[in-house]
PDB file of C-alpha atoms in Angstrom:
ATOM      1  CA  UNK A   1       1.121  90.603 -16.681  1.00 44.00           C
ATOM      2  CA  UNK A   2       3.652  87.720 -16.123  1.00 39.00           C
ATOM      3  CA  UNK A   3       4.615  90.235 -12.993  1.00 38.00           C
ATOM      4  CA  UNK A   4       1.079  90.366 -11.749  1.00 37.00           C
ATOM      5  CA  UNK A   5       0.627  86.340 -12.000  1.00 41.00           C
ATOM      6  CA  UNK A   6       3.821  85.644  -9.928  1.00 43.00           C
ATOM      7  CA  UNK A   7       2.449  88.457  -7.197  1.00 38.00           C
ATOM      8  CA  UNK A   8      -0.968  87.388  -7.341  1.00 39.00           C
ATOM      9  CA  UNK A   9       0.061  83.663  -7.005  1.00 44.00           C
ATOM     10  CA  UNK A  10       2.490  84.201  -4.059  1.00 46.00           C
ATOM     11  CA  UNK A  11      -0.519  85.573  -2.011  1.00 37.00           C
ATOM     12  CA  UNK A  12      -2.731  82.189  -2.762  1.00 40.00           C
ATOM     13  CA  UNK A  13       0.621  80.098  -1.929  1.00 43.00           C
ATOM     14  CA  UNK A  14       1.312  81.151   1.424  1.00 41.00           C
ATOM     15  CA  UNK A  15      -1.180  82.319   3.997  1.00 40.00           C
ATOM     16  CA  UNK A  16       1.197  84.124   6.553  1.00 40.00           C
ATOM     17  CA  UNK A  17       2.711  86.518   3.849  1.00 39.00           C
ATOM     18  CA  UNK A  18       6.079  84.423   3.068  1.00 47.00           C
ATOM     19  CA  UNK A  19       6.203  83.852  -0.636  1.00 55.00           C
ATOM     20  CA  UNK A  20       8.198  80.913  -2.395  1.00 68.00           C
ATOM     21  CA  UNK A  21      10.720  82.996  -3.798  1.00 84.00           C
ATOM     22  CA  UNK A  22      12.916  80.295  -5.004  1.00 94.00           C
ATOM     23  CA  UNK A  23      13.541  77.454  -7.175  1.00 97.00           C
ATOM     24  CA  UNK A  24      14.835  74.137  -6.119  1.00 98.00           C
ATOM     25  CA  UNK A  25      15.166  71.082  -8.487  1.00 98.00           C
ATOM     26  CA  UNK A  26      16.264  67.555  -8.064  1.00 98.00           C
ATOM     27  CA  UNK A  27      16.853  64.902 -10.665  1.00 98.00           C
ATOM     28  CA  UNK A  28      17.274  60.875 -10.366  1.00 98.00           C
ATOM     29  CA  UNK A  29      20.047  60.016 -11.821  1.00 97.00           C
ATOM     30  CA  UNK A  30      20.744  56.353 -11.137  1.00 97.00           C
ATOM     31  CA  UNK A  31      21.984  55.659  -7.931  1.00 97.00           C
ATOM     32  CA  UNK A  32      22.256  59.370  -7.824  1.00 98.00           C
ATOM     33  CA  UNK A  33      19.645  62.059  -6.710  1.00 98.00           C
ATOM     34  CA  UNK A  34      20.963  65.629  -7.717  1.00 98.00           C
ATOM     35  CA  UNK A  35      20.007  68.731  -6.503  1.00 98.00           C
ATOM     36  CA  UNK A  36      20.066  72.409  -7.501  1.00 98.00           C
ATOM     37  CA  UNK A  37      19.199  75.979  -6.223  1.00 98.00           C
ATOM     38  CA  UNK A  38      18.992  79.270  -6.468  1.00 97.00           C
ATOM     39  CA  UNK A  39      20.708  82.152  -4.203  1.00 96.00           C
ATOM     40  CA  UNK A  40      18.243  85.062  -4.261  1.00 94.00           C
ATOM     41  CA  UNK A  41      16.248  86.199  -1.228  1.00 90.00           C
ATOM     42  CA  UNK A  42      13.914  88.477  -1.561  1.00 80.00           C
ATOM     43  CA  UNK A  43      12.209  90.668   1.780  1.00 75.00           C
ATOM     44  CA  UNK A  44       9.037  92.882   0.628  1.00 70.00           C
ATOM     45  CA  UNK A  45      11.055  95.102  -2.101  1.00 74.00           C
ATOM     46  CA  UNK A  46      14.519  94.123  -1.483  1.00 82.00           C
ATOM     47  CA  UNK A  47      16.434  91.599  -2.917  1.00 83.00           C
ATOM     48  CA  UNK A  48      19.760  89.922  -2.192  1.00 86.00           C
ATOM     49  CA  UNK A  49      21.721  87.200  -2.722  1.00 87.00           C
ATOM     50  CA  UNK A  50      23.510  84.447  -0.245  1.00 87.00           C
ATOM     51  CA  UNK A  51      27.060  84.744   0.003  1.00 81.00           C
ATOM     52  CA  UNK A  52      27.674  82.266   2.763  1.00 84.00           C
ATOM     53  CA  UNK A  53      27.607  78.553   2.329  1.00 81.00           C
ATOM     54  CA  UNK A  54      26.795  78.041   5.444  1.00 82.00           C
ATOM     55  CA  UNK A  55      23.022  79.556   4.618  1.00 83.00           C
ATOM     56  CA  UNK A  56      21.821  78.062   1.207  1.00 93.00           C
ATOM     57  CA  UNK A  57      18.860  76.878   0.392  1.00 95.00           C
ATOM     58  CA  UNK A  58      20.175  73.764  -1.137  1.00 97.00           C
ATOM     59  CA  UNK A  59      22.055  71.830   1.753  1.00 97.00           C
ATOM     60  CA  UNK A  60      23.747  68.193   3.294  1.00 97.00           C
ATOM     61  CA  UNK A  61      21.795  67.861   6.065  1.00 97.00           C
ATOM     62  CA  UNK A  62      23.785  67.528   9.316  1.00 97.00           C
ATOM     63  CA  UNK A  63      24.320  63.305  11.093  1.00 96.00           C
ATOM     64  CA  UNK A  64      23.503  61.653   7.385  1.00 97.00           C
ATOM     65  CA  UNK A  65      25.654  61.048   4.875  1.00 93.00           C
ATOM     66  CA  UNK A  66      23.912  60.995   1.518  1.00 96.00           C
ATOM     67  CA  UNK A  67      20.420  62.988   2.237  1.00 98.00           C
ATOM     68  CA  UNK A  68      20.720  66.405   0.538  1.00 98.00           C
ATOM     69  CA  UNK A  69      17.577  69.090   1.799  1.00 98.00           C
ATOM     70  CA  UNK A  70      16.192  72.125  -0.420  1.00 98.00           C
ATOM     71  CA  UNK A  71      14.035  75.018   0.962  1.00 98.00           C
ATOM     72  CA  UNK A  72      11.750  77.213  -1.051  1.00 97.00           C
ATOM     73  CA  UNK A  73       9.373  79.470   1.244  1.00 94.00           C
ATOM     74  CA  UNK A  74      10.758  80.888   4.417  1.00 94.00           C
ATOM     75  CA  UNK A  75      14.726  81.766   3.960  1.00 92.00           C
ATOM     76  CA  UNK A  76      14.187  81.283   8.299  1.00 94.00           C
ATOM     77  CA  UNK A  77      13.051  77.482   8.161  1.00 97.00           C
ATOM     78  CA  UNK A  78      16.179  76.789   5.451  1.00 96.00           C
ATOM     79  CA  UNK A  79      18.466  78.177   8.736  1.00 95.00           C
ATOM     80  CA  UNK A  80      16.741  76.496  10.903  1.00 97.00           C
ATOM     81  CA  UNK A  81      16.729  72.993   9.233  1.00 97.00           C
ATOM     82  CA  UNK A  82      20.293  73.861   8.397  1.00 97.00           C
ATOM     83  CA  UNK A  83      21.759  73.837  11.503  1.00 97.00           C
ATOM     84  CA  UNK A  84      19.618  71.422  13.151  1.00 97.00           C
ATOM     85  CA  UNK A  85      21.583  68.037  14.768  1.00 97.00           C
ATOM     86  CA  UNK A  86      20.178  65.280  12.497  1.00 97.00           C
ATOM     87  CA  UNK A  87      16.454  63.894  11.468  1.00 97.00           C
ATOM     88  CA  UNK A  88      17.017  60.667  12.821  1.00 97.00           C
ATOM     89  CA  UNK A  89      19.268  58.275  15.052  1.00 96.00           C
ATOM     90  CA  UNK A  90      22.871  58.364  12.284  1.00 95.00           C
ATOM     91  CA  UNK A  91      23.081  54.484  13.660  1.00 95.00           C
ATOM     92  CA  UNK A  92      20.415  53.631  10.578  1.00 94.00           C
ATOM     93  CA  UNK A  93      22.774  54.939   8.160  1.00 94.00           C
ATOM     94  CA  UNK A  94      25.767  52.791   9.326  1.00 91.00           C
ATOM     95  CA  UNK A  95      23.537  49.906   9.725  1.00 91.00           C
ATOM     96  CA  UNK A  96      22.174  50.572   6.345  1.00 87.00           C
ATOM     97  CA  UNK A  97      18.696  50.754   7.742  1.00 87.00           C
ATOM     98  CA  UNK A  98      16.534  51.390   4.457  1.00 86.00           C
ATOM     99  CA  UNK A  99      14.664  55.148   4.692  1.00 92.00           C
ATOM    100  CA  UNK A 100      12.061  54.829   2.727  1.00 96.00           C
ATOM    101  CA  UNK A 101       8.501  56.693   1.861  1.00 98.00           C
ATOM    102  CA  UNK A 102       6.989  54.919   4.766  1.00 97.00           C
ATOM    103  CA  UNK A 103      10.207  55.942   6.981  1.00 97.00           C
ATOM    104  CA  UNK A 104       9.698  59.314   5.790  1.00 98.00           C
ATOM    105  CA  UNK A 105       5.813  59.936   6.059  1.00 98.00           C
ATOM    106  CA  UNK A 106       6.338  57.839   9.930  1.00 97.00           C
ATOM    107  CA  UNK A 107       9.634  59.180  11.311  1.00 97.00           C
ATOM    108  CA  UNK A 108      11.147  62.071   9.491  1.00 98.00           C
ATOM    109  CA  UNK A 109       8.089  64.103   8.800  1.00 98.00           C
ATOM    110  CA  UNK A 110       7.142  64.035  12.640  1.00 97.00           C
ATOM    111  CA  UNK A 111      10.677  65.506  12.795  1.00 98.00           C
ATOM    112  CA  UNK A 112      10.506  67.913  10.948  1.00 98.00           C
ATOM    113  CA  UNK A 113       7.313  69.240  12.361  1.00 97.00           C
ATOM    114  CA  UNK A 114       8.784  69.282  15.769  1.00 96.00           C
ATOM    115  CA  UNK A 115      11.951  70.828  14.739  1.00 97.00           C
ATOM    116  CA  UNK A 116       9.801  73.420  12.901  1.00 97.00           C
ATOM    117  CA  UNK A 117       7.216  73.928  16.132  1.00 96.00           C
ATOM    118  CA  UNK A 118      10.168  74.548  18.677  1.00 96.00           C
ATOM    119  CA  UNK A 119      10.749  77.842  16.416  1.00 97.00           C
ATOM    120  CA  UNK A 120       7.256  78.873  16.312  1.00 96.00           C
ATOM    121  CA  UNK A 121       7.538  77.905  12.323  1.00 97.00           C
ATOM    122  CA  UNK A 122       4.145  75.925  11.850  1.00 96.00           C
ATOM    123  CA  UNK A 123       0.929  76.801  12.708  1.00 92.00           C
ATOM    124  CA  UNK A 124      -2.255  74.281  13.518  1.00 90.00           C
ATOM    125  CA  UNK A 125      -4.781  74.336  10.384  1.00 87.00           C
ATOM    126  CA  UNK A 126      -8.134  72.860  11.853  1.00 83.00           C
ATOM    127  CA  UNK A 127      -8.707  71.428   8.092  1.00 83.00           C
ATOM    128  CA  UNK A 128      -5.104  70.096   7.768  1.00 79.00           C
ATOM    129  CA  UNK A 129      -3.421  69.830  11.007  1.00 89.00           C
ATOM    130  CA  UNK A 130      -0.033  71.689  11.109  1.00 93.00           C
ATOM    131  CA  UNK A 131       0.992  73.472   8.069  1.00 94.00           C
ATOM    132  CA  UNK A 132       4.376  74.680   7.117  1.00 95.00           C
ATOM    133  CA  UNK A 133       5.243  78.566   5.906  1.00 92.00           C
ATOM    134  CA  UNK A 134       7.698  76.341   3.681  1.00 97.00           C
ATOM    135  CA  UNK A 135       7.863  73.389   1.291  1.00 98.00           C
ATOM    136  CA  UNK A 136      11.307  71.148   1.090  1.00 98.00           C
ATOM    137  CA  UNK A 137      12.717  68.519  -1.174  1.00 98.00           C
ATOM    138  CA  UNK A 138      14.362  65.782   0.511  1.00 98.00           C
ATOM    139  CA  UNK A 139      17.193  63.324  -0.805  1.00 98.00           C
ATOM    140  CA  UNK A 140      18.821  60.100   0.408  1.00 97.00           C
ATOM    141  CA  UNK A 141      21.118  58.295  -1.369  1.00 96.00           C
ATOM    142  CA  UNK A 142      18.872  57.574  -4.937  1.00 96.00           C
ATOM    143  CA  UNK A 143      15.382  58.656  -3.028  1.00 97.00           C
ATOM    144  CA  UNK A 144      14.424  61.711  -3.214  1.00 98.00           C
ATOM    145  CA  UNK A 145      10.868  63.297  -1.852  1.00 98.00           C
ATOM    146  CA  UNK A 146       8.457  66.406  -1.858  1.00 98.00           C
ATOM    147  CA  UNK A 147       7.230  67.033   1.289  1.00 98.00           C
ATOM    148  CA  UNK A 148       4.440  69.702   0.782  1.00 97.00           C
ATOM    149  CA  UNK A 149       2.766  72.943   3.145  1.00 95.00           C
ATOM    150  CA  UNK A 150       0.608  70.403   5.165  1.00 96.00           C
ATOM    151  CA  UNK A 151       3.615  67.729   5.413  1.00 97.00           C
ATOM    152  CA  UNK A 152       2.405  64.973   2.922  1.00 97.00           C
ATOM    153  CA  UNK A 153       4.757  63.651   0.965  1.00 98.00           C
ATOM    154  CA  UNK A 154       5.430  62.592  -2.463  1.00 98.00           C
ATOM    155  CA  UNK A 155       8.663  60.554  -3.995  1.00 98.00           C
ATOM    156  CA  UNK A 156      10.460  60.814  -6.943  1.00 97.00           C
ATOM    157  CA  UNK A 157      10.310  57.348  -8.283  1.00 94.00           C
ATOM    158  CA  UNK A 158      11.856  56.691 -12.203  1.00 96.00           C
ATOM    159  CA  UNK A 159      15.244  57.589 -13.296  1.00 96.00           C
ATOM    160  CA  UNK A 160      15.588  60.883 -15.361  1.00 96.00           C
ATOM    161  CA  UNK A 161      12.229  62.226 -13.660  1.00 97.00           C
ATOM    162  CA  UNK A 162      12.386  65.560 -11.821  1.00 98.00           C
ATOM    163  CA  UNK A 163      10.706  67.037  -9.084  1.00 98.00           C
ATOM    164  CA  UNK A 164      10.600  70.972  -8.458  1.00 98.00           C
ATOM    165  CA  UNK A 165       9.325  72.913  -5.780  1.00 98.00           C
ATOM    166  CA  UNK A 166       9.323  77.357  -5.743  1.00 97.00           C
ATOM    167  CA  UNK A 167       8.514  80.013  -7.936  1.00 96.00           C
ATOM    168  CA  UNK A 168      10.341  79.304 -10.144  1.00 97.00           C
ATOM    169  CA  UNK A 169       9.504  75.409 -10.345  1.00 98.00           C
ATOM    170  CA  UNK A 170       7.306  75.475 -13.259  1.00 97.00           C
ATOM    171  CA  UNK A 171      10.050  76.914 -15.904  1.00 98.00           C
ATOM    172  CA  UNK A 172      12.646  74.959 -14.338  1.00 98.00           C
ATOM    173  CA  UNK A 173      10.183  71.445 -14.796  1.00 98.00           C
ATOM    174  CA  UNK A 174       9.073  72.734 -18.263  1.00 98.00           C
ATOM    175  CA  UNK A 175      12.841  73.558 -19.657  1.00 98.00           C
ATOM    176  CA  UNK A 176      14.206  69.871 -17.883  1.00 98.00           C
ATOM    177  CA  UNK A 177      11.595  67.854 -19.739  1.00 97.00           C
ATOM    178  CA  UNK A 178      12.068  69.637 -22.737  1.00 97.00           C
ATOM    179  CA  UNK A 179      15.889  68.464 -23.018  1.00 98.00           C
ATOM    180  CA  UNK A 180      15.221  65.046 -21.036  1.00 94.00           C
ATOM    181  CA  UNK A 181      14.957  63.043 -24.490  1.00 92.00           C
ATOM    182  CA  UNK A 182      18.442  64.909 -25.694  1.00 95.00           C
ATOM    183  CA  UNK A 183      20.565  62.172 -26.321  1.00 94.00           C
ATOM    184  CA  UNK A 184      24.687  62.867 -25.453  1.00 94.00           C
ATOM    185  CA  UNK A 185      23.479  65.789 -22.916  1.00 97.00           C
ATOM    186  CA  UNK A 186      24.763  65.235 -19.485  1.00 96.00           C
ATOM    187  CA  UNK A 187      21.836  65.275 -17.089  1.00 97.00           C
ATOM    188  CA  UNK A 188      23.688  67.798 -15.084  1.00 97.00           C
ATOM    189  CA  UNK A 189      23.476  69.797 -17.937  1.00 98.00           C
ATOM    190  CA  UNK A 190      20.038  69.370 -18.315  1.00 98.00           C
ATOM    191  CA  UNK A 191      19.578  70.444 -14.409  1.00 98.00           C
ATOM    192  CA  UNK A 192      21.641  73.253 -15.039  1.00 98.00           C
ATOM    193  CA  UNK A 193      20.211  74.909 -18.092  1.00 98.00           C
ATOM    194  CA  UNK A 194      16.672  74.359 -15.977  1.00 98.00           C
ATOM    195  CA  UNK A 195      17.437  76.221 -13.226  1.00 98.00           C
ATOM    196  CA  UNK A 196      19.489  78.535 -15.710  1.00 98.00           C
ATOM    197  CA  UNK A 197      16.129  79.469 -17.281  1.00 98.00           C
ATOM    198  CA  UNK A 198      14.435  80.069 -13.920  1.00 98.00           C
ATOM    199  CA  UNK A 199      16.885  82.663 -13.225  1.00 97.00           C
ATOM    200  CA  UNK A 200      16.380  84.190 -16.253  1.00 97.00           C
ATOM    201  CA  UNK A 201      12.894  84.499 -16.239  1.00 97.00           C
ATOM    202  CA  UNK A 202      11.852  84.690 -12.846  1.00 95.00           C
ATOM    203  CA  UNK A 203      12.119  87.904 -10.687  1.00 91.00           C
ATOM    204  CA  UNK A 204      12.608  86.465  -7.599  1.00 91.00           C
ATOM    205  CA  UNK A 205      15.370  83.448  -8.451  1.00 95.00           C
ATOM    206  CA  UNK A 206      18.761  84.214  -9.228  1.00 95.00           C
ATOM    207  CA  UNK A 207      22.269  82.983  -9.836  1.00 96.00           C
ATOM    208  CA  UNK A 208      24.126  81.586  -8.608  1.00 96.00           C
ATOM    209  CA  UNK A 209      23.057  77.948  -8.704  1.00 97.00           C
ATOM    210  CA  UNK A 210      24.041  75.751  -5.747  1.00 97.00           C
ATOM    211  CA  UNK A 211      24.498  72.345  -6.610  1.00 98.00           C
ATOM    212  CA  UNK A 212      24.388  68.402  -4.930  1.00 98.00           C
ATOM    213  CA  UNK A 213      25.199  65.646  -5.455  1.00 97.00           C
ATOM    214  CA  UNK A 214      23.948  62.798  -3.031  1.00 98.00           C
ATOM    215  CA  UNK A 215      26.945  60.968  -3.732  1.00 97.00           C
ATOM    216  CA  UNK A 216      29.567  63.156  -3.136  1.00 95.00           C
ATOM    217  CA  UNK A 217      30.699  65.742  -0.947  1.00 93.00           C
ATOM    218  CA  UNK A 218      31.407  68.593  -3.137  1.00 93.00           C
ATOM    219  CA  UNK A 219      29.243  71.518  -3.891  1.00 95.00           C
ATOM    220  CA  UNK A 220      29.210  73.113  -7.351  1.00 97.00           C
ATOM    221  CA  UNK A 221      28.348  76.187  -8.066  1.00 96.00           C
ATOM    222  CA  UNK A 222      27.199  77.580 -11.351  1.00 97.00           C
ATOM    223  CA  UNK A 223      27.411  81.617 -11.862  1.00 96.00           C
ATOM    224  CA  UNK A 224      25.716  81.459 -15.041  1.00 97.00           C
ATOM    225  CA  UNK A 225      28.876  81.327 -16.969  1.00 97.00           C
ATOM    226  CA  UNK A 226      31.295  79.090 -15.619  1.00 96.00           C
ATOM    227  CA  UNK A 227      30.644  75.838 -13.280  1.00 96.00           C
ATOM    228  CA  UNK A 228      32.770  75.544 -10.300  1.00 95.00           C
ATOM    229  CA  UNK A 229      33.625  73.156  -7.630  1.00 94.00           C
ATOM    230  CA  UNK A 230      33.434  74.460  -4.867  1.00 85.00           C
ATOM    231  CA  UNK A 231      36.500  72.951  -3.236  1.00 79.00           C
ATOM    232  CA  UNK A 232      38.498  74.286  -6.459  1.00 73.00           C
ATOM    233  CA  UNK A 233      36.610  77.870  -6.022  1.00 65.00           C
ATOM    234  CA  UNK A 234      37.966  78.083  -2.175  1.00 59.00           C
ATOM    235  CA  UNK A 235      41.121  77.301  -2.978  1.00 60.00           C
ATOM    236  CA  UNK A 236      41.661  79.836  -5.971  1.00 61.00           C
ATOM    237  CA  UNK A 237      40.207  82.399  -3.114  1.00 58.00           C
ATOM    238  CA  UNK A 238      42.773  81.683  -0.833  1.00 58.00           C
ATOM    239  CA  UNK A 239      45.764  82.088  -3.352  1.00 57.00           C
ATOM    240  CA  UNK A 240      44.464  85.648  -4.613  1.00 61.00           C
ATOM    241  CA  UNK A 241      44.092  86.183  -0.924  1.00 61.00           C
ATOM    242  CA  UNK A 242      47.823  85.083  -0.425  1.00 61.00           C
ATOM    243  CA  UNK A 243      48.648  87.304  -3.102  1.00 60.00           C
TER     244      UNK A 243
END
């Protein structure tokens, strides 16, 4: 049955056949916004997982430092919106120009859409005006936003509060919020052990778990075991390579 639902529910999710095979999920954490994904993509009957960094579905998006971007739809708008320049003029992040909800709903998502349209990725909904064959989670600094199939958006406003977006976002939601009042947890943890269940449970999400941090950097990865850095993880590759 639980096989059925997650079929049955792909097909009312996405109107052009693409299903949200995925699970993304971001936290607040102070001045922190952290973000985690899955590696599995599925096509029809077949189902693999990303080996290259450079084509995750959890990402630092290109000209900003600080704004992290997560995919869950199309594994073709996550390479697209990968590789793409920047979202904005970078001048507003050196000036420390504010990018807010009303920044994001006036500048970014018009973006977005045009990035998407020069790739024939959006179509025109006469109800809704243009619709996306993906939904994203985007993070700057401590904001972090869901920006939806038809482009609205919605912002992740208290600290400890989660947002999830995928198939695999209501587990992930359910297991966070279960452990969010678990005092001497790291909140990491908690993101972790979230997705961790969505991979478990889910048939199309797997390990292993991608994570960011918008204050840093690094990339961790989490092969439902053992958490590495990823910095630490490409340099123990290189020395078994040198051996």
């Amino acid at each position: 049955m639980y096989i059925f639902a997650c079929y049955a529910d792909c097909i009312l999710q996405n109107r052009k056949g693409e299903c949200e095979m995925s699970v993304v999920l971001a936290v607040k954490d102070g001045d922190r916004i952290l973000m985690a994904g899955d590696s599995q993509v599925s096509r029809e009957s077949v189902k693999m997982t990303i080996n290259s960094f450079n084509s995750m579905k959890v990402f630092k998006v290109n000209g900003h430092e600080g704004m992290v971007m997560g995919v869950a739809g199309s594994y073709r708008d996550s390479n697209i919106l990968s590789t793409m320049d920047s979202l904005y003029d970078p001048i507003l992040d050196r000036t420390h120009e504010e990018i807010d909800f009303k920044f994001v709903v006036r500048n970014i998502i018009p973006a977005l859409i045009n990035e998407l349209n020069k790739w024939g990725r959006v179509y025109n909904d006469e109800d809704a005006g243009y619709i996306s064959r993906s939904t994203m989670l985007l993070a700057k600094d401590d904001k972090c936003y869901n920006i939806d199939y038809d482009f609205s958006v919605s912002e992740l406003c208290y600290d400890g509060e989660a947002m999830a977006i995928g198939s695999g976002a209501d587990i992930s939601l359910a297991v966070y919020n279960a452990l969010a009042d678990i005092e001497g947890m790291d909140i990491k943890e908690k993101l972790i052990r979230a997705v961790s269940q969505a991979c478990q449970d889910n048939l199309y999400v797997n390990f292993p778990i991608i994570i960011h941090d918008t204050t840093s950097d690094d990339i961790e990865v989490f092969d439902g075991v053992n958490l590495y850095s990823l910095a630490n993880l490409e340099e123990e590759i290189d020395e078994e390579d040198a051996e």
